Amino acid sequence: MDQRISVVTLGVKHLETSRKFYVDGLGWKPVFENQEVIFFQAGGMVFALFLREQLAADFQADPATFGRAAIALAYNVRERSQVEPLIERAAAAGAKILKAARQASWGGYSGYFADPDGFAWEVAWNPDWRFAPDGGIYVR
Amino acid sequence: MDQRISVVTLGVKHLETSRKFYVDGLGWKPVFENQEVIFFQAGGMVFALFLREQLAADFQADPATFGRAAIALAYNVRERSQVEPLIERAAAAGAKILKAARQASWGGYSGYFADPDGFAWEVAWNPDWRFAPDGGIYVR
């Protein structure tokens, strides 16, 4: 087994609301979309927005049991000065700011916003991690 | 903004239980770990297991509100025949099988297991997506 995540799929309430946020707001471009799902190519992985009832059916869960997710996605930036503008852009697109950008205990600088379904996204600058030219990020 | 997810962080109840599953069970190798967090390098991204109380504090949520996540992670394999052995391996490591591997409506073959905190992982073979030599996956 390689150490890879091929797809991250968020279960969303309204696909059109999510589309407005990610496509119109953040500027991501779908590589495929229909009435149920939107796929974005994100480097060598796929980021998917899928109607939550159908995601629930897919892994045989009861969507009524879905709560706030104990999960965070992070988008790392190359420069500390890029953290705040990106959080502001997300807020302008309708995100709720969960935590304004600030100095982090681990030496970087970061803040969090929530997408329309409440999923937490961290925007982070981490001077200890290495950025590859293609945007990949490496702990060492 | 590039289209990238830099880090996927799961909030976990017991780090040692998660470590047994991902490290001893699935064979993933940490690139960094301490008493609070384990990082795995996963291609050009980072997969993190973080104590859920601390993750909650990080984005100022109440961990009591965390429910089952409306999210799924997927691990894609190159051959259809690799789906079942991987789900069996996860089950042997303590995963709950949410959905046994089966033909999927979208033309592939997949099943789901839940990790120790209930996070859904799909193991999928998708003949329509392109696998890069490095394990990256592309919708087109």
PDB file of C-alpha atoms in Angstrom:
ATOM      1  CA  MET A   1       0.000   0.000   0.000  1.00  0.00           C
ATOM      2  CA  ASP A   2       1.416   3.351  -1.013  1.00  0.00           C
ATOM      3  CA  GLN A   3       0.977   6.217   1.423  1.00  0.00           C
ATOM      4  CA  ARG A   4      -1.569   8.175  -0.542  1.00  0.00           C
ATOM      5  CA  ILE A   5      -5.034   9.622  -0.322  1.00  0.00           C
ATOM      6  CA  SER A   6      -6.569   9.478  -3.794  1.00  0.00           C
ATOM      7  CA  VAL A   7      -9.811  11.333  -3.129  1.00  0.00           C
ATOM      8  CA  VAL A   8     -11.225  13.549  -0.373  1.00  0.00           C
ATOM      9  CA  THR A   9     -15.022  13.693  -0.641  1.00  0.00           C
ATOM     10  CA  LEU A  10     -17.080  16.133   1.389  1.00  0.00           C
ATOM     11  CA  GLY A  11     -20.769  15.367   1.845  1.00  0.00           C
ATOM     12  CA  VAL A  12     -22.625  18.618   1.156  1.00  0.00           C
ATOM     13  CA  LYS A  13     -26.205  19.727   1.665  1.00  0.00           C
ATOM     14  CA  HIS A  14     -26.630  21.809  -1.474  1.00  0.00           C
ATOM     15  CA  LEU A  15     -24.364  21.312  -4.421  1.00  0.00           C
ATOM     16  CA  GLU A  16     -25.166  24.718  -5.897  1.00  0.00           C
ATOM     17  CA  THR A  17     -24.222  26.481  -2.662  1.00  0.00           C
ATOM     18  CA  SER A  18     -20.951  24.577  -2.536  1.00  0.00           C
ATOM     19  CA  ARG A  19     -20.304  25.311  -6.177  1.00  0.00           C
ATOM     20  CA  LYS A  20     -20.775  29.024  -5.604  1.00  0.00           C
ATOM     21  CA  PHE A  21     -18.261  28.896  -2.788  1.00  0.00           C
ATOM     22  CA  TYR A  22     -15.521  26.770  -4.354  1.00  0.00           C
ATOM     23  CA  VAL A  23     -15.921  27.722  -8.009  1.00  0.00           C
ATOM     24  CA  ASP A  24     -17.199  31.291  -8.024  1.00  0.00           C
ATOM     25  CA  GLY A  25     -15.654  32.248  -4.678  1.00  0.00           C
ATOM     26  CA  LEU A  26     -12.308  30.490  -4.506  1.00  0.00           C
ATOM     27  CA  GLY A  27     -11.850  30.088  -8.225  1.00  0.00           C
ATOM     28  CA  TRP A  28     -11.441  26.315  -8.400  1.00  0.00           C
ATOM     29  CA  LYS A  29     -12.243  24.756 -11.768  1.00  0.00           C
ATOM     30  CA  PRO A  30     -14.270  21.543 -11.906  1.00  0.00           C
ATOM     31  CA  VAL A  31     -12.876  18.770 -14.038  1.00  0.00           C
ATOM     32  CA  PHE A  32     -16.253  16.991 -14.004  1.00  0.00           C
ATOM     33  CA  GLU A  33     -19.671  17.776 -12.616  1.00  0.00           C
ATOM     34  CA  ASN A  34     -23.239  16.602 -12.763  1.00  0.00           C
ATOM     35  CA  GLN A  35     -26.328  16.970 -10.554  1.00  0.00           C
ATOM     36  CA  GLU A  36     -24.826  14.882  -7.754  1.00  0.00           C
ATOM     37  CA  VAL A  37     -21.124  15.481  -7.665  1.00  0.00           C
ATOM     38  CA  ILE A  38     -18.390  17.951  -8.563  1.00  0.00           C
ATOM     39  CA  PHE A  39     -14.804  16.771  -9.019  1.00  0.00           C
ATOM     40  CA  PHE A  40     -11.779  19.031  -8.839  1.00  0.00           C
ATOM     41  CA  GLN A  41      -8.322  17.873  -9.827  1.00  0.00           C
ATOM     42  CA  ALA A  42      -6.038  18.847  -6.937  1.00  0.00           C
ATOM     43  CA  GLY A  43      -2.492  17.933  -7.877  1.00  0.00           C
ATOM     44  CA  GLY A  44      -2.343  14.146  -8.071  1.00  0.00           C
ATOM     45  CA  MET A  45      -5.508  13.746  -6.055  1.00  0.00           C
ATOM     46  CA  VAL A  46      -9.180  14.490  -6.504  1.00  0.00           C
ATOM     47  CA  PHE A  47     -11.314  16.715  -4.310  1.00  0.00           C
ATOM     48  CA  ALA A  48     -15.019  15.861  -4.546  1.00  0.00           C
ATOM     49  CA  LEU A  49     -18.237  17.504  -3.387  1.00  0.00           C
ATOM     50  CA  PHE A  50     -21.033  14.964  -3.242  1.00  0.00           C
ATOM     51  CA  LEU A  51     -24.592  15.270  -1.993  1.00  0.00           C
ATOM     52  CA  ARG A  52     -24.462  14.066   1.581  1.00  0.00           C
ATOM     53  CA  GLU A  53     -27.466  11.741   1.326  1.00  0.00           C
ATOM     54  CA  GLN A  54     -25.782   9.959  -1.529  1.00  0.00           C
ATOM     55  CA  LEU A  55     -22.438   9.851   0.180  1.00  0.00           C
ATOM     56  CA  ALA A  56     -24.210   8.379   3.202  1.00  0.00           C
ATOM     57  CA  ALA A  57     -25.864   5.773   1.016  1.00  0.00           C
ATOM     58  CA  ASP A  58     -22.508   4.980  -0.523  1.00  0.00           C
ATOM     59  CA  PHE A  59     -21.017   3.875   2.769  1.00  0.00           C
ATOM     60  CA  GLN A  60     -24.284   2.801   4.295  1.00  0.00           C
ATOM     61  CA  ALA A  61     -24.492   5.432   7.006  1.00  0.00           C
ATOM     62  CA  ASP A  62     -27.517   7.270   8.298  1.00  0.00           C
ATOM     63  CA  PRO A  63     -27.108  10.915   7.211  1.00  0.00           C
ATOM     64  CA  ALA A  64     -29.083  11.964  10.289  1.00  0.00           C
ATOM     65  CA  THR A  65     -26.087  10.927  12.370  1.00  0.00           C
ATOM     66  CA  PHE A  66     -23.720  13.275  10.580  1.00  0.00           C
ATOM     67  CA  GLY A  67     -22.428  15.940  12.891  1.00  0.00           C
ATOM     68  CA  ARG A  68     -19.691  18.454  12.749  1.00  0.00           C
ATOM     69  CA  ALA A  69     -16.635  16.698  11.400  1.00  0.00           C
ATOM     70  CA  ALA A  70     -13.600  16.112  13.605  1.00  0.00           C
ATOM     71  CA  ILE A  71     -11.453  16.831  10.617  1.00  0.00           C
ATOM     72  CA  ALA A  72      -9.617  19.716   9.057  1.00  0.00           C
ATOM     73  CA  LEU A  73      -8.282  20.285   5.579  1.00  0.00           C
ATOM     74  CA  ALA A  74      -5.351  22.607   5.153  1.00  0.00           C
ATOM     75  CA  TYR A  75      -4.155  24.743   2.311  1.00  0.00           C
ATOM     76  CA  ASN A  76      -0.560  25.787   2.778  1.00  0.00           C
ATOM     77  CA  VAL A  77       0.842  28.940   1.243  1.00  0.00           C
ATOM     78  CA  ARG A  78       4.432  29.796   0.354  1.00  0.00           C
ATOM     79  CA  GLU A  79       4.549  33.144   2.135  1.00  0.00           C
ATOM     80  CA  ARG A  80       3.226  34.261   5.474  1.00  0.00           C
ATOM     81  CA  SER A  81       1.740  37.327   3.810  1.00  0.00           C
ATOM     82  CA  GLN A  82      -0.563  35.086   1.754  1.00  0.00           C
ATOM     83  CA  VAL A  83      -2.511  33.714   4.725  1.00  0.00           C
ATOM     84  CA  GLU A  84      -4.726  36.678   5.503  1.00  0.00           C
ATOM     85  CA  PRO A  85      -5.763  37.582   1.938  1.00  0.00           C
ATOM     86  CA  LEU A  86      -6.853  34.021   1.325  1.00  0.00           C
ATOM     87  CA  ILE A  87      -8.956  33.895   4.482  1.00  0.00           C
ATOM     88  CA  GLU A  88     -10.486  37.230   3.488  1.00  0.00           C
ATOM     89  CA  ARG A  89     -11.254  35.878   0.043  1.00  0.00           C
ATOM     90  CA  ALA A  90     -12.994  32.877   1.568  1.00  0.00           C
ATOM     91  CA  ALA A  91     -14.960  35.154   3.896  1.00  0.00           C
ATOM     92  CA  ALA A  92     -15.975  37.313   0.938  1.00  0.00           C
ATOM     93  CA  ALA A  93     -17.224  34.124  -0.722  1.00  0.00           C
ATOM     94  CA  GLY A  94     -19.405  33.356   2.296  1.00  0.00           C
ATOM     95  CA  ALA A  95     -17.104  31.365   4.577  1.00  0.00           C
ATOM     96  CA  LYS A  96     -17.343  31.805   8.308  1.00  0.00           C
ATOM     97  CA  ILE A  97     -14.015  32.720   9.843  1.00  0.00           C
ATOM     98  CA  LEU A  98     -13.420  30.241  12.668  1.00  0.00           C
ATOM     99  CA  LYS A  99     -10.115  31.672  13.796  1.00  0.00           C
ATOM    100  CA  ALA A 100      -8.444  34.783  12.500  1.00  0.00           C
ATOM    101  CA  ALA A 101      -4.890  34.338  11.271  1.00  0.00           C
ATOM    102  CA  ARG A 102      -2.333  34.405  14.037  1.00  0.00           C
ATOM    103  CA  GLN A 103       1.071  33.208  15.089  1.00  0.00           C
ATOM    104  CA  ALA A 104       0.904  29.448  15.704  1.00  0.00           C
ATOM    105  CA  SER A 105       2.501  27.591  18.597  1.00  0.00           C
ATOM    106  CA  TRP A 106       4.425  25.482  16.078  1.00  0.00           C
ATOM    107  CA  GLY A 107       6.199  28.483  14.646  1.00  0.00           C
ATOM    108  CA  GLY A 108       4.050  29.256  11.629  1.00  0.00           C
ATOM    109  CA  TYR A 109       1.094  31.478  10.939  1.00  0.00           C
ATOM    110  CA  SER A 110      -2.440  30.262  10.295  1.00  0.00           C
ATOM    111  CA  GLY A 111      -6.163  30.762  10.514  1.00  0.00           C
ATOM    112  CA  TYR A 112      -9.295  28.766   9.825  1.00  0.00           C
ATOM    113  CA  PHE A 113     -12.484  29.250   7.899  1.00  0.00           C
ATOM    114  CA  ALA A 114     -15.541  27.008   7.538  1.00  0.00           C
ATOM    115  CA  ASP A 115     -17.002  26.194   4.138  1.00  0.00           C
ATOM    116  CA  PRO A 116     -20.804  26.302   3.566  1.00  0.00           C
ATOM    117  CA  ASP A 117     -21.251  22.910   5.260  1.00  0.00           C
ATOM    118  CA  GLY A 118     -19.044  23.810   8.198  1.00  0.00           C
ATOM    119  CA  PHE A 119     -15.952  21.911   7.119  1.00  0.00           C
ATOM    120  CA  ALA A 120     -12.879  23.503   8.621  1.00  0.00           C
ATOM    121  CA  TRP A 121     -10.111  24.658   6.288  1.00  0.00           C
ATOM    122  CA  GLU A 122      -6.858  25.904   7.704  1.00  0.00           C
ATOM    123  CA  VAL A 123      -4.830  28.367   5.692  1.00  0.00           C
ATOM    124  CA  ALA A 124      -1.284  27.945   6.900  1.00  0.00           C
ATOM    125  CA  TRP A 125       2.250  29.087   6.387  1.00  0.00           C
ATOM    126  CA  ASN A 126       4.748  26.629   7.837  1.00  0.00           C
ATOM    127  CA  PRO A 127       8.374  27.701   7.512  1.00  0.00           C
ATOM    128  CA  ASP A 128       9.615  24.245   8.563  1.00  0.00           C
ATOM    129  CA  TRP A 129       7.975  22.328   5.737  1.00  0.00           C
ATOM    130  CA  ARG A 130       9.348  22.209   2.239  1.00  0.00           C
ATOM    131  CA  PHE A 131       7.307  23.360  -0.732  1.00  0.00           C
ATOM    132  CA  ALA A 132       7.946  21.583  -4.019  1.00  0.00           C
ATOM    133  CA  PRO A 133       7.749  23.610  -7.241  1.00  0.00           C
ATOM    134  CA  ASP A 134       4.457  21.867  -8.105  1.00  0.00           C
ATOM    135  CA  GLY A 135       2.866  22.931  -4.817  1.00  0.00           C
ATOM    136  CA  GLY A 136       3.384  19.636  -3.022  1.00  0.00           C
ATOM    137  CA  ILE A 137       4.372  19.949   0.617  1.00  0.00           C
ATOM    138  CA  TYR A 138       6.863  17.826   2.516  1.00  0.00           C
ATOM    139  CA  VAL A 139       7.397  17.490   6.257  1.00  0.00           C
ATOM    140  CA  ARG A 140      11.121  16.999   5.634  1.00  0.00           C
TER     141      ARG A 140
ATOM    142  CA  MET B   1      -4.868  29.799  -5.323  1.00  0.00           C
ATOM    143  CA  ASP B   2      -3.636  26.451  -6.614  1.00  0.00           C
ATOM    144  CA  GLN B   3      -6.092  23.575  -6.518  1.00  0.00           C
ATOM    145  CA  ARG B   4      -4.461  21.606  -3.741  1.00  0.00           C
ATOM    146  CA  ILE B   5      -5.129  20.131  -0.346  1.00  0.00           C
ATOM    147  CA  SER B   6      -1.886  20.295   1.626  1.00  0.00           C
ATOM    148  CA  VAL B   7      -2.958  18.412   4.743  1.00  0.00           C
ATOM    149  CA  VAL B   8      -5.851  16.163   5.765  1.00  0.00           C
ATOM    150  CA  THR B   9      -6.095  15.990   9.560  1.00  0.00           C
ATOM    151  CA  LEU B  10      -8.362  13.519  11.314  1.00  0.00           C
ATOM    152  CA  GLY B  11      -9.298  14.248  14.920  1.00  0.00           C
ATOM    153  CA  VAL B  12      -8.827  10.988  16.828  1.00  0.00           C
ATOM    154  CA  LYS B  13      -9.799   9.848  20.302  1.00  0.00           C
ATOM    155  CA  HIS B  14      -6.722   7.775  21.112  1.00  0.00           C
ATOM    156  CA  LEU B  15      -3.507   8.304  19.263  1.00  0.00           C
ATOM    157  CA  GLU B  16      -2.130   4.910  20.242  1.00  0.00           C
ATOM    158  CA  THR B  17      -5.201   3.135  18.850  1.00  0.00           C
ATOM    159  CA  SER B  18      -4.914   5.064  15.603  1.00  0.00           C
ATOM    160  CA  ARG B  19      -1.206   4.370  15.443  1.00  0.00           C
ATOM    161  CA  LYS B  20      -1.814   0.634  15.813  1.00  0.00           C
ATOM    162  CA  PHE B  21      -4.262   0.766  12.947  1.00  0.00           C
ATOM    163  CA  TYR B  22      -2.378   2.928  10.447  1.00  0.00           C
ATOM    164  CA  VAL B  23       1.203   1.996  11.327  1.00  0.00           C
ATOM    165  CA  ASP B  24       1.081  -1.583  12.575  1.00  0.00           C
ATOM    166  CA  GLY B  25      -2.029  -2.547  10.599  1.00  0.00           C
ATOM    167  CA  LEU B  26      -1.791  -0.750   7.269  1.00  0.00           C
ATOM    168  CA  GLY B  27       1.961  -0.343   7.308  1.00  0.00           C
ATOM    169  CA  TRP B  28       2.150   3.444   6.944  1.00  0.00           C
ATOM    170  CA  LYS B  29       5.385   5.022   8.203  1.00  0.00           C
ATOM    171  CA  PRO B  30       5.228   8.219  10.251  1.00  0.00           C
ATOM    172  CA  VAL B  31       7.507  11.016   9.180  1.00  0.00           C
ATOM    173  CA  PHE B  32       7.026  12.776  12.522  1.00  0.00           C
ATOM    174  CA  GLU B  33       5.180  11.958  15.725  1.00  0.00           C
ATOM    175  CA  ASN B  34       4.870  13.099  19.295  1.00  0.00           C
ATOM    176  CA  GLN B  35       2.276  12.684  22.062  1.00  0.00           C
ATOM    177  CA  GLU B  36      -0.336  14.756  20.215  1.00  0.00           C
ATOM    178  CA  VAL B  37       0.081  14.200  16.525  1.00  0.00           C
ATOM    179  CA  ILE B  38       1.353  11.763  13.913  1.00  0.00           C
ATOM    180  CA  PHE B  39       2.270  12.980  10.421  1.00  0.00           C
ATOM    181  CA  PHE B  40       2.503  10.733   7.386  1.00  0.00           C
ATOM    182  CA  GLN B  41       3.936  11.920   4.099  1.00  0.00           C
ATOM    183  CA  ALA B  42       1.360  10.945   1.453  1.00  0.00           C
ATOM    184  CA  GLY B  43       2.748  11.896  -1.930  1.00  0.00           C
ATOM    185  CA  GLY B  44       2.936  15.679  -2.030  1.00  0.00           C
ATOM    186  CA  MET B  45       0.533  16.038   0.842  1.00  0.00           C
ATOM    187  CA  VAL B  46       0.499  15.283   4.540  1.00  0.00           C
ATOM    188  CA  PHE B  47      -1.949  13.021   6.363  1.00  0.00           C
ATOM    189  CA  ALA B  48      -2.216  13.837  10.066  1.00  0.00           C
ATOM    190  CA  LEU B  49      -3.770  12.169  13.081  1.00  0.00           C
ATOM    191  CA  PHE B  50      -4.296  14.693  15.854  1.00  0.00           C
ATOM    192  CA  LEU B  51      -5.998  14.350  19.223  1.00  0.00           C
ATOM    193  CA  ARG B  52      -9.517  15.532  18.624  1.00  0.00           C
ATOM    194  CA  GLU B  53      -9.696  17.820  21.649  1.00  0.00           C
ATOM    195  CA  GLN B  54      -6.651  19.634  20.376  1.00  0.00           C
ATOM    196  CA  LEU B  55      -7.906  19.778  16.839  1.00  0.00           C
ATOM    197  CA  ALA B  56     -11.153  21.205  18.199  1.00  0.00           C
ATOM    198  CA  ALA B  57      -9.233  23.816  20.151  1.00  0.00           C
ATOM    199  CA  ASP B  58      -7.267  24.652  17.022  1.00  0.00           C
ATOM    200  CA  PHE B  59     -10.347  25.745  15.122  1.00  0.00           C
ATOM    201  CA  GLN B  60     -12.305  26.789  18.198  1.00  0.00           C
ATOM    202  CA  ALA B  61     -14.995  24.129  18.011  1.00  0.00           C
ATOM    203  CA  ASP B  62     -16.646  22.246  20.830  1.00  0.00           C
ATOM    204  CA  PRO B  63     -15.492  18.617  20.525  1.00  0.00           C
ATOM    205  CA  ALA B  64     -18.812  17.525  22.074  1.00  0.00           C
ATOM    206  CA  THR B  65     -20.472  18.594  18.832  1.00  0.00           C
ATOM    207  CA  PHE B  66     -18.386  16.277  16.707  1.00  0.00           C
ATOM    208  CA  GLY B  67     -20.489  13.604  15.082  1.00  0.00           C
ATOM    209  CA  ARG B  68     -19.968  11.099  12.386  1.00  0.00           C
ATOM    210  CA  ALA B  69     -18.222  12.879   9.555  1.00  0.00           C
ATOM    211  CA  ALA B  70     -20.018  13.489   6.260  1.00  0.00           C
ATOM    212  CA  ILE B  71     -16.766  12.799   4.525  1.00  0.00           C
ATOM    213  CA  ALA B  72     -14.951   9.944   2.897  1.00  0.00           C
ATOM    214  CA  LEU B  73     -11.324   9.412   2.013  1.00  0.00           C
ATOM    215  CA  ALA B  74     -10.503   7.107  -0.847  1.00  0.00           C
ATOM    216  CA  TYR B  75      -7.512   5.013  -1.660  1.00  0.00           C
ATOM    217  CA  ASN B  76      -7.492   3.986  -5.296  1.00  0.00           C
ATOM    218  CA  VAL B  77      -5.766   0.860  -6.514  1.00  0.00           C
ATOM    219  CA  ARG B  78      -4.403   0.038  -9.954  1.00  0.00           C
ATOM    220  CA  GLU B  79      -6.121  -3.336 -10.325  1.00  0.00           C
ATOM    221  CA  ARG B  80      -9.601  -4.481  -9.468  1.00  0.00           C
ATOM    222  CA  SER B  81      -8.118  -7.535  -7.786  1.00  0.00           C
ATOM    223  CA  GLN B  82      -6.398  -5.309  -5.215  1.00  0.00           C
ATOM    224  CA  VAL B  83      -9.607  -3.967  -3.677  1.00  0.00           C
ATOM    225  CA  GLU B  84     -10.659  -6.945  -1.592  1.00  0.00           C
ATOM    226  CA  PRO B  85      -7.252  -7.844  -0.119  1.00  0.00           C
ATOM    227  CA  LEU B  86      -6.817  -4.286   1.070  1.00  0.00           C
ATOM    228  CA  ILE B  87     -10.216  -4.198   2.746  1.00  0.00           C
ATOM    229  CA  GLU B  88      -9.413  -7.541   4.367  1.00  0.00           C
ATOM    230  CA  ARG B  89      -6.117  -6.180   5.577  1.00  0.00           C
ATOM    231  CA  ALA B  90      -7.876  -3.198   7.123  1.00  0.00           C
ATOM    232  CA  ALA B  91     -10.415  -5.501   8.759  1.00  0.00           C
ATOM    233  CA  ALA B  92      -7.604  -7.647  10.142  1.00  0.00           C
ATOM    234  CA  ALA B  93      -6.138  -4.460  11.609  1.00  0.00           C
ATOM    235  CA  GLY B  94      -9.426  -3.731  13.390  1.00  0.00           C
ATOM    236  CA  ALA B  95     -11.402  -1.746  10.820  1.00  0.00           C
ATOM    237  CA  LYS B  96     -15.125  -2.211  10.572  1.00  0.00           C
ATOM    238  CA  ILE B  97     -16.210  -3.099   7.063  1.00  0.00           C
ATOM    239  CA  LEU B  98     -18.942  -0.633   6.118  1.00  0.00           C
ATOM    240  CA  LYS B  99     -19.615  -2.045   2.671  1.00  0.00           C
ATOM    241  CA  ALA B 100     -18.092  -5.138   1.165  1.00  0.00           C
ATOM    242  CA  ALA B 101     -16.416  -4.658  -2.183  1.00  0.00           C
ATOM    243  CA  ARG B 102     -18.834  -4.736  -5.079  1.00  0.00           C
ATOM    244  CA  GLN B 103     -19.415  -3.499  -8.592  1.00  0.00           C
ATOM    245  CA  ALA B 104     -20.087   0.235  -8.480  1.00  0.00           C
ATOM    246  CA  SER B 105     -22.760   2.098 -10.433  1.00  0.00           C
ATOM    247  CA  TRP B 106     -20.018   4.249 -11.990  1.00  0.00           C
ATOM    248  CA  GLY B 107     -18.350   1.267 -13.571  1.00  0.00           C
ATOM    249  CA  GLY B 108     -15.640   0.491 -11.071  1.00  0.00           C
ATOM    250  CA  TYR B 109     -15.332  -1.751  -8.052  1.00  0.00           C
ATOM    251  CA  SER B 110     -15.157  -0.549  -4.467  1.00  0.00           C
ATOM    252  CA  GLY B 111     -15.853  -1.097  -0.806  1.00  0.00           C
ATOM    253  CA  TYR B 112     -15.608   0.900   2.404  1.00  0.00           C
ATOM    254  CA  PHE B 113     -14.119   0.389   5.830  1.00  0.00           C
ATOM    255  CA  ALA B 114     -14.170   2.609   8.919  1.00  0.00           C
ATOM    256  CA  ASP B 115     -10.995   3.442  10.817  1.00  0.00           C
ATOM    257  CA  PRO B 116     -10.926   3.312  14.649  1.00  0.00           C
ATOM    258  CA  ASP B 117     -12.690   6.683  14.906  1.00  0.00           C
ATOM    259  CA  GLY B 118     -15.313   5.777  12.332  1.00  0.00           C
ATOM    260  CA  PHE B 119     -13.859   7.720   9.411  1.00  0.00           C
ATOM    261  CA  ALA B 120     -14.929   6.124   6.150  1.00  0.00           C
ATOM    262  CA  TRP B 121     -12.247   5.013   3.711  1.00  0.00           C
ATOM    263  CA  GLU B 122     -13.208   3.788   0.295  1.00  0.00           C
ATOM    264  CA  VAL B 123     -10.924   1.341  -1.469  1.00  0.00           C
ATOM    265  CA  ALA B 124     -11.656   1.794  -5.136  1.00  0.00           C
ATOM    266  CA  TRP B 125     -10.688   0.690  -8.576  1.00  0.00           C
ATOM    267  CA  ASN B 126     -11.807   3.152 -11.233  1.00  0.00           C
ATOM    268  CA  PRO B 127     -10.995   2.105 -14.786  1.00  0.00           C
ATOM    269  CA  ASP B 128     -11.908   5.566 -16.136  1.00  0.00           C
ATOM    270  CA  TRP B 129      -9.333   7.496 -14.130  1.00  0.00           C
ATOM    271  CA  ARG B 130      -5.682   7.645 -15.036  1.00  0.00           C
ATOM    272  CA  PHE B 131      -3.004   6.496 -12.623  1.00  0.00           C
ATOM    273  CA  ALA B 132       0.330   8.290 -12.799  1.00  0.00           C
ATOM    274  CA  PRO B 133       3.519   6.288 -12.195  1.00  0.00           C
ATOM    275  CA  ASP B 134       3.933   8.014  -8.799  1.00  0.00           C
ATOM    276  CA  GLY B 135       0.464   6.917  -7.663  1.00  0.00           C
ATOM    277  CA  GLY B 136      -1.266  10.203  -8.413  1.00  0.00           C
ATOM    278  CA  ILE B 137      -4.747   9.870  -9.854  1.00  0.00           C
ATOM    279  CA  TYR B 138      -6.314  11.998 -12.578  1.00  0.00           C
ATOM    280  CA  VAL B 139      -9.960  12.317 -13.583  1.00  0.00           C
ATOM    281  CA  ARG B 140      -8.844  12.842 -17.193  1.00  0.00           C
TER     282      ARG B 140
END
